[in-house]
Tab-separated table of C-alpha atoms and ligand atoms in Angstrom:
chain	number	residue	atom	x	y	z
A	1	MET	CA	103.004	139.416	143.807
A	2	ASN	CA	104.917	138.988	140.513
A	3	ASN	CA	106.794	141.790	138.756
A	4	PHE	CA	104.778	143.332	135.928
A	5	GLN	CA	104.519	146.034	133.286
A	6	PHE	CA	101.092	147.490	132.613
A	7	TYR	CA	100.548	149.250	129.290
A	8	SER	CA	97.062	150.473	128.395
A	9	PRO	CA	97.442	153.371	125.956
A	10	THR	CA	93.815	153.503	124.769
A	11	GLU	CA	91.916	156.769	125.157
A	12	PHE	CA	88.497	155.745	126.488
A	13	VAL	CA	85.701	158.218	125.784
A	14	PHE	CA	82.715	157.133	127.850
A	15	GLY	CA	79.109	158.310	128.041
A	16	LYS	CA	75.969	159.414	126.262
A	17	ASP	CA	76.361	160.576	122.642
A	18	THR	CA	80.144	160.165	122.678
A	19	GLU	CA	79.930	158.493	119.242
A	20	ARG	CA	79.509	162.009	117.833
A	21	GLN	CA	83.163	162.625	118.750
A	22	THR	CA	84.420	159.782	116.552
A	23	GLY	CA	85.578	161.978	113.658
A	24	ALA	CA	87.477	164.298	115.991
A	25	LEU	CA	89.096	161.304	117.692
A	26	VAL	CA	90.218	159.784	114.378
A	27	LYS	CA	91.770	163.116	113.464
A	28	LYS	CA	93.453	163.482	116.845
A	29	HIS	CA	94.995	160.032	116.440
A	30	GLY	CA	96.350	160.743	112.972
A	31	GLY	CA	93.757	159.217	110.642
A	32	SER	CA	92.873	160.903	107.354
A	33	LYS	CA	91.437	158.027	105.302
A	34	VAL	CA	89.405	155.462	107.179
A	35	LEU	CA	88.240	151.884	106.723
A	36	LEU	CA	84.805	151.803	108.343
A	37	HIS	CA	84.467	148.175	109.428
A	38	TYR	CA	81.220	146.749	110.827
A	39	GLY	CA	79.145	143.599	111.246
A	40	GLY	CA	75.910	142.111	110.000
A	41	GLY	CA	73.733	145.202	110.144
A	42	SER	CA	72.864	146.120	113.747
A	43	VAL	CA	74.765	149.419	113.359
A	44	ILE	CA	72.784	150.243	110.230
A	45	ARG	CA	69.437	149.484	111.896
A	46	SER	CA	70.289	151.516	115.009
A	47	GLY	CA	71.418	154.534	112.982
A	48	LEU	CA	74.876	154.443	114.576
A	49	LEU	CA	76.678	154.036	111.259
A	50	ASP	CA	75.060	157.215	109.922
A	51	THR	CA	76.053	159.128	113.067
A	52	VAL	CA	79.651	157.949	112.737
A	53	LYS	CA	79.779	158.782	109.018
A	54	ALA	CA	78.428	162.270	109.704
A	55	SER	CA	81.064	162.880	112.351
A	56	LEU	CA	83.841	161.724	109.976
A	57	THR	CA	82.534	163.944	107.190
A	58	GLU	CA	82.327	166.890	109.579
A	59	GLN	CA	86.073	166.523	110.186
A	60	GLY	CA	86.862	166.170	106.477
A	61	ILE	CA	87.860	162.527	106.849
A	62	SER	CA	87.095	160.247	103.904
A	63	PHE	CA	86.106	156.636	104.417
A	64	THR	CA	85.557	153.323	102.671
A	65	GLU	CA	83.094	150.818	104.106
A	66	LEU	CA	83.541	147.114	104.705
A	67	GLY	CA	80.607	145.479	106.505
A	68	GLY	CA	79.687	141.840	106.963
A	69	VAL	CA	81.886	140.760	109.881
A	70	LYS	CA	80.324	137.628	111.360
A	71	PRO	CA	80.429	136.679	115.048
A	72	ASN	CA	83.530	134.467	115.367
A	73	PRO	CA	85.127	136.617	112.631
A	74	ARG	CA	86.567	134.872	109.584
A	75	ASP	CA	89.944	135.065	107.881
A	76	THR	CA	88.287	135.445	104.463
A	77	LEU	CA	86.940	138.916	105.238
A	78	VAL	CA	90.289	139.887	106.782
A	79	TYR	CA	92.034	139.120	103.467
A	80	GLU	CA	89.424	141.198	101.663
A	81	GLY	CA	89.986	144.054	104.117
A	82	ILE	CA	93.770	143.934	103.726
A	83	ASP	CA	93.454	144.170	99.917
A	84	LEU	CA	90.961	147.008	100.160
A	85	VAL	CA	93.080	149.037	102.579
A	86	ARG	CA	96.194	148.631	100.417
A	87	ARG	CA	94.322	149.512	97.235
A	88	GLU	CA	92.686	152.630	98.709
A	89	GLY	CA	95.696	153.888	100.663
A	90	ILE	CA	93.747	153.847	103.928
A	91	ASP	CA	95.639	154.894	107.057
A	92	PHE	CA	93.220	154.189	109.929
A	93	ILE	CA	90.896	151.264	110.770
A	94	LEU	CA	87.674	152.194	112.554
A	95	ALA	CA	85.723	149.318	114.097
A	96	VAL	CA	82.042	150.040	114.731
A	97	GLY	CA	80.591	147.032	116.538
A	98	GLY	CA	81.463	144.301	119.004
A	99	GLY	CA	84.472	142.113	119.699
A	100	SER	CA	84.182	140.369	116.349
A	101	VAL	CA	84.356	143.614	114.362
A	102	ILE	CA	87.180	144.924	116.534
A	103	ASP	CA	89.173	141.697	116.187
A	104	SER	CA	88.701	141.665	112.417
A	105	SER	CA	89.891	145.301	112.341
A	106	LYS	CA	92.970	144.439	114.379
A	107	ALA	CA	93.794	141.562	112.019
A	108	ILE	CA	93.543	143.874	109.003
A	109	ALA	CA	95.668	146.465	110.831
A	110	MET	CA	98.464	143.939	111.369
A	111	GLY	CA	98.099	142.348	107.948
A	112	VAL	CA	98.446	145.495	105.835
A	113	PRO	CA	102.128	146.289	106.528
A	114	TYR	CA	103.129	142.598	106.586
A	115	ALA	CA	104.567	140.997	103.466
A	116	GLY	CA	103.500	137.471	104.456
A	117	ASP	CA	100.151	135.873	105.346
A	118	PHE	CA	98.467	137.624	108.292
A	119	TRP	CA	97.535	134.158	109.674
A	120	ASP	CA	101.226	133.775	110.633
A	121	PHE	CA	100.419	135.967	113.669
A	122	TYR	CA	97.609	133.632	114.715
A	123	CYS	CA	99.413	130.329	114.325
A	124	GLY	CA	102.532	131.514	116.130
A	125	LYS	CA	104.779	131.692	113.047
A	126	ALA	CA	105.524	135.409	113.336
A	127	ALA	CA	105.001	138.445	115.567
A	128	PRO	CA	103.881	141.752	114.030
A	129	ALA	CA	106.473	144.503	113.705
A	130	ALA	CA	103.956	147.185	112.704
A	131	ALA	CA	100.212	147.784	112.505
A	132	LEU	CA	97.897	150.500	111.270
A	133	PRO	CA	96.145	152.408	114.064
A	134	VAL	CA	92.747	151.088	115.167
A	135	GLY	CA	89.905	152.983	116.855
A	136	THR	CA	86.620	151.529	118.074
A	137	VAL	CA	83.003	152.500	118.667
A	138	LEU	CA	81.774	149.670	120.886
A	139	THR	CA	78.226	148.305	120.671
A	140	ILE	CA	78.324	145.339	123.075
A	141	ALA	CA	79.938	144.900	126.486
A	142	ALA	CA	81.620	141.520	126.233
A	143	ALA	CA	84.988	140.646	124.725
A	144	GLY	CA	86.955	143.594	126.121
A	145	SER	CA	88.703	143.925	122.760
A	146	GLU	CA	88.177	147.692	122.959
A	147	GLY	CA	90.992	147.829	125.523
A	148	SER	CA	92.970	144.675	124.851
A	149	GLY	CA	95.993	143.817	122.736
A	150	ASP	CA	94.316	140.639	121.509
A	151	SER	CA	92.438	139.520	118.426
A	152	VAL	CA	90.747	136.164	117.783
A	153	ILE	CA	90.074	135.002	114.205
A	154	THR	CA	88.611	131.819	112.721
A	155	LYS	CA	90.284	130.245	109.698
A	156	GLU	CA	87.539	128.801	107.545
A	157	ASP	CA	89.806	126.144	106.113
A	158	GLY	CA	89.741	123.653	108.998
A	159	TRP	CA	87.670	125.958	111.279
A	160	LEU	CA	90.627	126.861	113.451
A	161	LYS	CA	89.911	129.644	115.951
A	162	ARG	CA	93.144	131.202	117.167
A	163	GLY	CA	94.320	134.368	118.915
A	164	ALA	CA	97.138	136.835	118.338
A	165	GLY	CA	98.409	139.356	120.854
A	166	SER	CA	100.484	142.521	120.511
A	167	ASP	CA	100.526	145.951	122.133
A	168	LEU	CA	100.609	147.311	118.559
A	169	ILE	CA	96.910	146.500	118.171
A	170	ARG	CA	95.660	148.074	121.359
A	171	PRO	CA	93.080	150.574	120.115
A	172	ARG	CA	94.198	154.214	120.001
A	173	PHE	CA	90.752	155.212	121.234
A	174	SER	CA	87.513	153.519	122.171
A	175	VAL	CA	84.164	155.241	122.265
A	176	LEU	CA	81.933	153.686	124.918
A	177	ASP	CA	78.335	154.901	124.904
A	178	PRO	CA	76.292	152.527	127.098
A	179	ALA	CA	73.089	153.660	125.364
A	180	LEU	CA	74.314	151.902	122.189
A	181	THR	CA	73.994	148.555	123.986
A	182	CYS	CA	70.272	149.005	124.742
A	183	THR	CA	69.330	147.413	121.401
A	184	LEU	CA	71.048	144.125	122.262
A	185	PRO	CA	68.842	141.043	122.455
A	186	ALA	CA	68.752	139.615	126.022
A	187	TYR	CA	70.696	136.540	124.849
A	188	GLN	CA	73.608	138.654	123.537
A	189	THR	CA	73.590	140.763	126.697
A	190	ALA	CA	73.863	137.576	128.766
A	191	CYS	CA	76.613	136.137	126.514
A	192	GLY	CA	78.556	139.361	127.004
A	193	ALA	CA	78.065	139.271	130.778
A	194	THR	CA	79.320	135.683	130.894
A	195	ASP	CA	82.431	136.590	128.891
A	196	ILE	CA	83.173	139.527	131.204
A	197	MET	CA	82.912	137.282	134.274
A	198	ALA	CA	85.068	134.637	132.607
A	199	HIS	CA	87.789	137.213	131.873
A	200	VAL	CA	87.935	137.938	135.584
A	201	PHE	CA	87.819	134.307	136.710
A	202	GLU	CA	90.644	133.347	134.321
A	203	ARG	CA	92.771	135.820	136.267
A	204	TYR	CA	91.350	135.160	139.727
A	205	PHE	CA	92.275	131.469	139.964
A	206	THR	CA	96.027	131.731	140.430
A	207	ASN	CA	98.836	130.149	142.385
A	208	THR	CA	100.430	133.557	142.992
A	209	THR	CA	100.136	134.626	146.636
A	210	GLU	CA	99.886	138.107	148.217
A	211	VAL	CA	97.718	139.573	145.472
A	212	GLY	CA	95.105	141.196	147.705
A	213	ILE	CA	94.666	144.293	145.542
A	214	THR	CA	93.894	142.404	142.347
A	215	ASP	CA	91.760	139.845	144.232
A	216	ARG	CA	89.618	142.700	145.497
A	217	LEU	CA	89.443	144.394	142.079
A	218	CYS	CA	88.355	141.086	140.512
A	219	GLU	CA	85.710	140.584	143.189
A	220	ALA	CA	84.370	144.114	142.620
A	221	VAL	CA	83.906	143.471	138.897
A	222	LEU	CA	82.252	140.097	139.534
A	223	LYS	CA	79.877	141.464	142.168
A	224	THR	CA	78.965	144.321	139.834
A	225	MET	CA	78.105	141.844	137.094
A	226	ILE	CA	76.028	139.719	139.481
A	227	ALA	CA	74.051	142.800	140.528
A	228	GLU	CA	73.690	144.564	137.162
A	229	THR	CA	73.116	141.727	134.689
A	230	PRO	CA	69.646	140.758	135.969
A	231	ARG	CA	68.765	144.470	135.994
A	232	VAL	CA	69.521	144.986	132.290
A	233	ILE	CA	67.822	141.754	131.339
A	234	ALA	CA	64.668	142.935	133.129
A	235	GLN	CA	65.058	146.542	131.911
A	236	PRO	CA	67.014	146.637	128.632
A	237	ASP	CA	66.919	150.455	128.534
A	238	ASN	CA	68.359	150.962	131.996
A	239	TYR	CA	71.237	153.303	131.099
A	240	ASP	CA	72.952	153.173	134.476
A	241	ALA	CA	72.963	149.395	134.643
A	242	ARG	CA	74.254	149.301	131.032
A	243	ALA	CA	76.948	151.834	131.978
A	244	ASN	CA	78.192	149.778	134.906
A	245	ILE	CA	78.334	146.658	132.755
A	246	MET	CA	80.097	148.444	129.911
A	247	TRP	CA	82.890	149.726	132.106
A	248	ALA	CA	83.103	146.371	133.911
A	249	GLY	CA	83.690	144.753	130.503
A	250	THR	CA	86.583	147.044	129.724
A	251	VAL	CA	88.110	146.846	133.213
A	252	ALA	CA	87.844	143.038	133.122
A	253	HIS	CA	90.118	142.732	130.102
A	254	THR	CA	92.627	145.593	129.992
A	255	ASN	CA	94.495	143.391	132.504
A	256	ILE	CA	94.385	145.938	135.301
A	257	VAL	CA	92.713	143.260	137.458
A	258	GLY	CA	95.219	140.604	136.401
A	259	VAL	CA	98.643	142.174	136.723
A	260	GLY	CA	101.226	140.661	139.064
A	261	ARG	CA	99.627	137.219	139.093
A	262	ASP	CA	99.908	134.019	137.057
A	263	GLN	CA	96.762	133.479	135.008
A	264	ASP	CA	95.075	130.443	133.496
A	265	TRP	CA	93.284	130.789	130.160
A	266	ASN	CA	92.358	127.157	129.647
A	267	SER	CA	88.606	127.781	129.831
A	268	HIS	CA	88.942	130.221	126.931
A	269	GLY	CA	91.043	127.820	124.880
A	270	ILE	CA	88.643	124.957	125.567
A	271	GLU	CA	85.684	127.172	124.651
A	272	HIS	CA	87.236	128.444	121.428
A	273	GLU	CA	87.070	124.899	120.054
A	274	LEU	CA	83.294	124.922	120.650
A	275	SER	CA	82.680	128.270	118.948
A	276	ALA	CA	84.949	127.172	116.081
A	277	LEU	CA	83.117	123.868	115.545
A	278	TYR	CA	79.521	124.930	116.246
A	279	ASP	CA	79.726	128.677	115.531
A	280	CYS	CA	78.040	129.344	118.890
A	281	ALA	CA	78.468	132.618	120.764
A	282	HIS	CA	81.731	132.731	122.726
A	283	GLY	CA	79.911	133.708	125.951
A	284	ALA	CA	77.442	130.834	125.626
A	285	GLY	CA	80.320	128.395	125.161
A	286	LEU	CA	82.001	129.799	128.255
A	287	ALA	CA	78.808	129.346	130.294
A	288	VAL	CA	79.063	125.626	129.569
A	289	ILE	CA	82.839	125.282	129.958
A	290	MET	CA	83.877	127.581	132.799
A	291	PRO	CA	81.935	125.882	135.655
A	292	ALA	CA	83.056	122.488	134.295
A	293	TRP	CA	86.688	123.642	134.353
A	294	MET	CA	86.162	124.862	137.923
A	295	GLU	CA	84.756	121.489	138.987
A	296	PHE	CA	87.785	119.776	137.500
A	297	VAL	CA	90.461	122.033	139.056
A	298	TYR	CA	89.069	123.289	142.381
A	299	ARG	CA	90.779	120.660	144.538
A	300	HIS	CA	94.093	122.164	143.413
A	301	GLY	CA	93.219	125.392	145.283
A	302	VAL	CA	90.330	124.725	147.623
A	303	MET	CA	90.901	127.819	149.765
A	304	ARG	CA	90.965	130.106	146.721
A	305	PHE	CA	87.698	128.642	145.447
A	306	ALA	CA	86.212	128.896	148.955
A	307	GLN	CA	87.326	132.551	149.068
A	308	ALA	CA	85.480	133.219	145.793
A	309	ALA	CA	82.412	131.418	147.123
A	310	VAL	CA	82.332	133.558	150.261
A	311	ARG	CA	83.360	136.940	148.838
A	312	VAL	CA	81.718	136.794	145.408
A	313	TRP	CA	78.709	134.516	145.894
A	314	GLY	CA	77.987	135.246	149.573
A	315	CYS	CA	78.284	131.602	150.663
A	316	GLU	CA	78.899	130.798	154.290
A	317	MET	CA	82.373	129.410	155.004
A	318	ASN	CA	82.386	125.803	156.146
A	319	PHE	CA	85.565	125.798	158.237
A	320	ALA	CA	85.312	122.077	158.933
A	321	ASP	CA	85.143	121.265	155.220
A	322	PRO	CA	86.138	124.146	152.884
A	323	GLU	CA	85.567	121.884	149.858
A	324	VAL	CA	81.846	122.121	150.533
A	325	THR	CA	82.068	125.920	150.330
A	326	ALA	CA	84.211	125.763	147.184
A	327	ARG	CA	81.653	123.508	145.477
A	328	GLU	CA	78.776	125.703	146.585
A	329	GLY	CA	80.410	128.721	144.909
A	330	ILE	CA	80.735	126.835	141.625
A	331	ALA	CA	77.105	125.676	141.848
A	332	ARG	CA	75.956	129.264	142.431
A	333	PHE	CA	77.891	130.413	139.365
A	334	ARG	CA	76.139	127.816	137.216
A	335	GLN	CA	72.744	128.740	138.700
A	336	PHE	CA	73.437	132.401	137.967
A	337	LEU	CA	74.316	131.620	134.342
A	338	HIS	CA	71.106	129.600	133.987
A	339	SER	CA	69.095	132.449	135.552
A	340	ILE	CA	70.320	134.886	132.884
A	341	GLY	CA	69.364	132.499	130.084
A	342	MET	CA	72.701	130.865	129.336
A	343	PRO	CA	73.087	127.196	128.367
A	344	ILE	CA	74.683	124.999	131.026
A	345	ASN	CA	75.448	121.791	129.118
A	346	PHE	CA	76.203	120.485	125.630
A	347	ALA	CA	72.569	119.770	124.746
A	348	GLU	CA	71.511	123.326	125.591
A	349	LEU	CA	74.433	124.713	123.587
A	350	GLY	CA	73.823	122.450	120.604
A	351	ALA	CA	77.096	120.528	121.048
A	352	LYS	CA	77.590	116.765	120.873
A	353	GLU	CA	79.453	114.580	123.362
A	354	SER	CA	80.539	112.340	120.495
A	355	ASP	CA	82.570	115.274	119.102
A	356	ILE	CA	84.845	115.410	122.179
A	357	PRO	CA	87.786	113.565	120.537
A	358	LYS	CA	87.599	116.010	117.616
A	359	LEU	CA	87.517	119.017	119.985
A	360	VAL	CA	90.521	117.738	121.952
A	361	GLU	CA	92.498	117.028	118.803
A	362	SER	CA	91.840	120.502	117.459
A	363	PHE	CA	92.896	121.993	120.814
A	364	GLY	CA	96.211	120.502	119.802
A	365	ILE	CA	98.449	120.050	122.847
A	366	GLY	CA	99.453	116.488	121.960
A	367	SER	CA	101.265	114.912	124.905
A	368	GLY	CA	102.038	118.277	126.549
A	369	ARG	CA	100.275	120.228	129.270
A	370	THR	CA	98.922	123.763	129.341
A	371	GLY	CA	97.620	126.203	131.967
A	372	GLY	CA	98.882	128.543	134.665
A	373	PHE	CA	96.752	127.358	137.616
A	374	LEU	CA	96.589	123.616	137.042
A	375	PRO	CA	98.377	122.499	133.861
A	376	LEU	CA	96.082	120.160	131.922
A	377	SER	CA	96.775	117.208	129.646
A	378	ALA	CA	94.692	116.265	126.608
A	379	GLU	CA	92.888	113.663	128.726
A	380	ASP	CA	92.102	116.306	131.398
A	381	ILE	CA	90.614	118.507	128.676
A	382	ALA	CA	88.503	115.606	127.417
A	383	GLU	CA	87.230	115.109	130.977
A	384	ILE	CA	86.300	118.815	131.237
A	385	TYR	CA	84.325	118.500	128.003
A	386	ARG	CA	82.578	115.418	129.460
A	387	ILE	CA	81.697	117.292	132.679
A	388	ALA	CA	80.379	120.165	130.553
A	389	ALA	CA	78.397	117.804	128.331
A	390	ARG	CA	76.533	116.260	131.261
A	391	ALA	CA	76.212	119.269	133.601
A	392	ALA	CA	72.921	119.825	135.405
A	393	LEU	CA	71.709	122.312	138.007
B	1	NZQ	O1	76.916	141.767	113.418
B	1	NZQ	P1	75.885	142.653	114.007
B	1	NZQ	O2	74.683	142.843	113.145
B	1	NZQ	O3	76.445	143.959	114.497
B	1	NZQ	O4	75.271	141.870	115.305
B	1	NZQ	C1	76.064	141.529	116.436
B	1	NZQ	C2	76.361	140.033	116.528
B	1	NZQ	O5	75.358	139.275	115.914
B	1	NZQ	C3	75.219	141.745	117.670
B	1	NZQ	N1	75.297	143.095	118.204
B	1	NZQ	C4	76.410	143.755	118.606
B	1	NZQ	N2	76.077	144.944	119.112
B	1	NZQ	C5	74.727	145.060	119.001
B	1	NZQ	C6	74.235	143.880	118.423
B	1	NZQ	N3	72.913	143.689	118.189
B	1	NZQ	C7	72.071	144.674	118.540
B	1	NZQ	N4	72.474	145.815	119.131
B	1	NZQ	C8	73.797	146.040	119.387
B	1	NZQ	N5	74.176	147.164	120.010
B	1	NZQ	O6	75.750	140.864	118.659
B	1	NZQ	C9	76.291	139.727	118.011
B	1	NZQ	C10	77.616	139.378	118.650
B	1	NZQ	O7	78.589	140.341	118.330
B	1	NZQ	P2	80.140	140.012	118.556
B	1	NZQ	O8	80.928	141.162	118.121
B	1	NZQ	O9	80.454	138.674	117.960
B	1	NZQ	O10	80.197	139.839	120.153
B	1	NZQ	P3	81.396	139.882	121.161
B	1	NZQ	O11	81.762	141.267	121.518
B	1	NZQ	O12	81.016	138.945	122.249
B	1	NZQ	O13	82.665	139.276	120.375
B	1	NZQ	C11	82.887	137.895	120.305
B	1	NZQ	C12	84.221	137.597	119.667
B	1	NZQ	O14	85.297	138.156	120.453
B	1	NZQ	C13	86.259	137.125	120.732
B	1	NZQ	C14	85.389	135.895	120.813
B	1	NZQ	O15	86.122	134.710	120.749
B	1	NZQ	C15	84.452	136.095	119.638
B	1	NZQ	O16	85.074	135.706	118.429
B	1	NZQ	N6	87.061	137.494	121.889
B	1	NZQ	C16	87.961	138.483	121.731
B	1	NZQ	C17	88.795	138.897	122.750
B	1	NZQ	C18	89.785	139.971	122.549
B	1	NZQ	N7	89.989	140.402	121.330
B	1	NZQ	O17	90.409	140.470	123.503
B	1	NZQ	C19	88.765	138.249	124.070
B	1	NZQ	C20	87.567	137.403	124.295
B	1	NZQ	O18	87.857	136.460	125.267
B	1	NZQ	C21	87.013	136.709	123.097
B	1	NZQ	O19	87.712	135.491	122.845
B	2	ZN	ZN1	86.302	135.892	126.350
């Protein structure tokens, strides 16, 4: 196991009606004037925004609203948010929504005290030295942004989707009421489930040895998702299934299941090019890419893939030929994704094989290699896109 530091300062407040505590939580974490940031309207339709406003008012906290965050959140709204926060003297950013709203909030939080262009943090030009505090009221179990130090933003000029990471943007608190996720369409629920599983797999496939504790934690999250996702798709109002998925989503991405081991985030990077170019849901892109990545890399760690097949997917170990077991595990993953309504190839996602050179160029590794499990070249990435384009059950 590698040395590590684990820092997860977020106060998680989990359970029914916890959104009513939002005002008290903002106050506890030092906010007095809030930017209330949200998406395209689901929080208005569900009544959540009114509940949150009432709880802020109850605590004497004033707020200014900025809605309209799109999935795959854009830099243009971030600039608007930064201006608004500066103009109004706001001291706390409250995200009410999913990963996109939370990531947009984090970008605003870093951008406000920074004299330069906030995009510097996303293109690797600068690291933030300060950020306004962020709190979240989560409405979809998916990205894990409610507990992570990451934010992913799309720059409209050139459609570049890039991430920034800093402990400064880990939310001060996150309100997790599973009941809020009952209004999700089945497709969004399934996209979220796919993202949660991908966050675990990106950590699971490692070259680091003697990581039994985190292997077992990863497997627990994956098995939970395999059991609970079909339940919520069949019964969208099943609170307990929603609750298990919601906590799985947070656990999957605070990094508690990934500490002490090398990780490989190539599937995410390869997917981000798809959601940048086609504006598809991140989880749907991952459903197409992650099994394709697995098919490309599994020979590098056959026994690790066979272990996943046996422990996560319940395959029988073929001791004479572990590659057969490894491949069976990958096939079961793809079948599972199909069974929950996810696309499994480019045609189902709405992507085009002829765009592969463009996707690889935008990925931008030139003649280098990237990845912590099996470092990939640009040609390897092109091949993964080709596998994804042509995948079948
Ligand atoms: O905009 P509204 O109207 O709220 O609708 C949203 C949106 O259309 C809808 N929705 C959310 N909660 C709902 C709901 N509809 C009905 N009822 C509810 N309770 O769902 C749609 C998707 O929302 P979004 O926030 O985009 O989903 P998600 O949480 O999957 O976030 C995706 C973004 O997070 C990034 C992705 O790349 C993508 O841009 N990621 C962020 C990470 C991080 N910060 O740590 C890590 C991830 O790997 C990921 O890359
Ligand atoms: Zn993700």
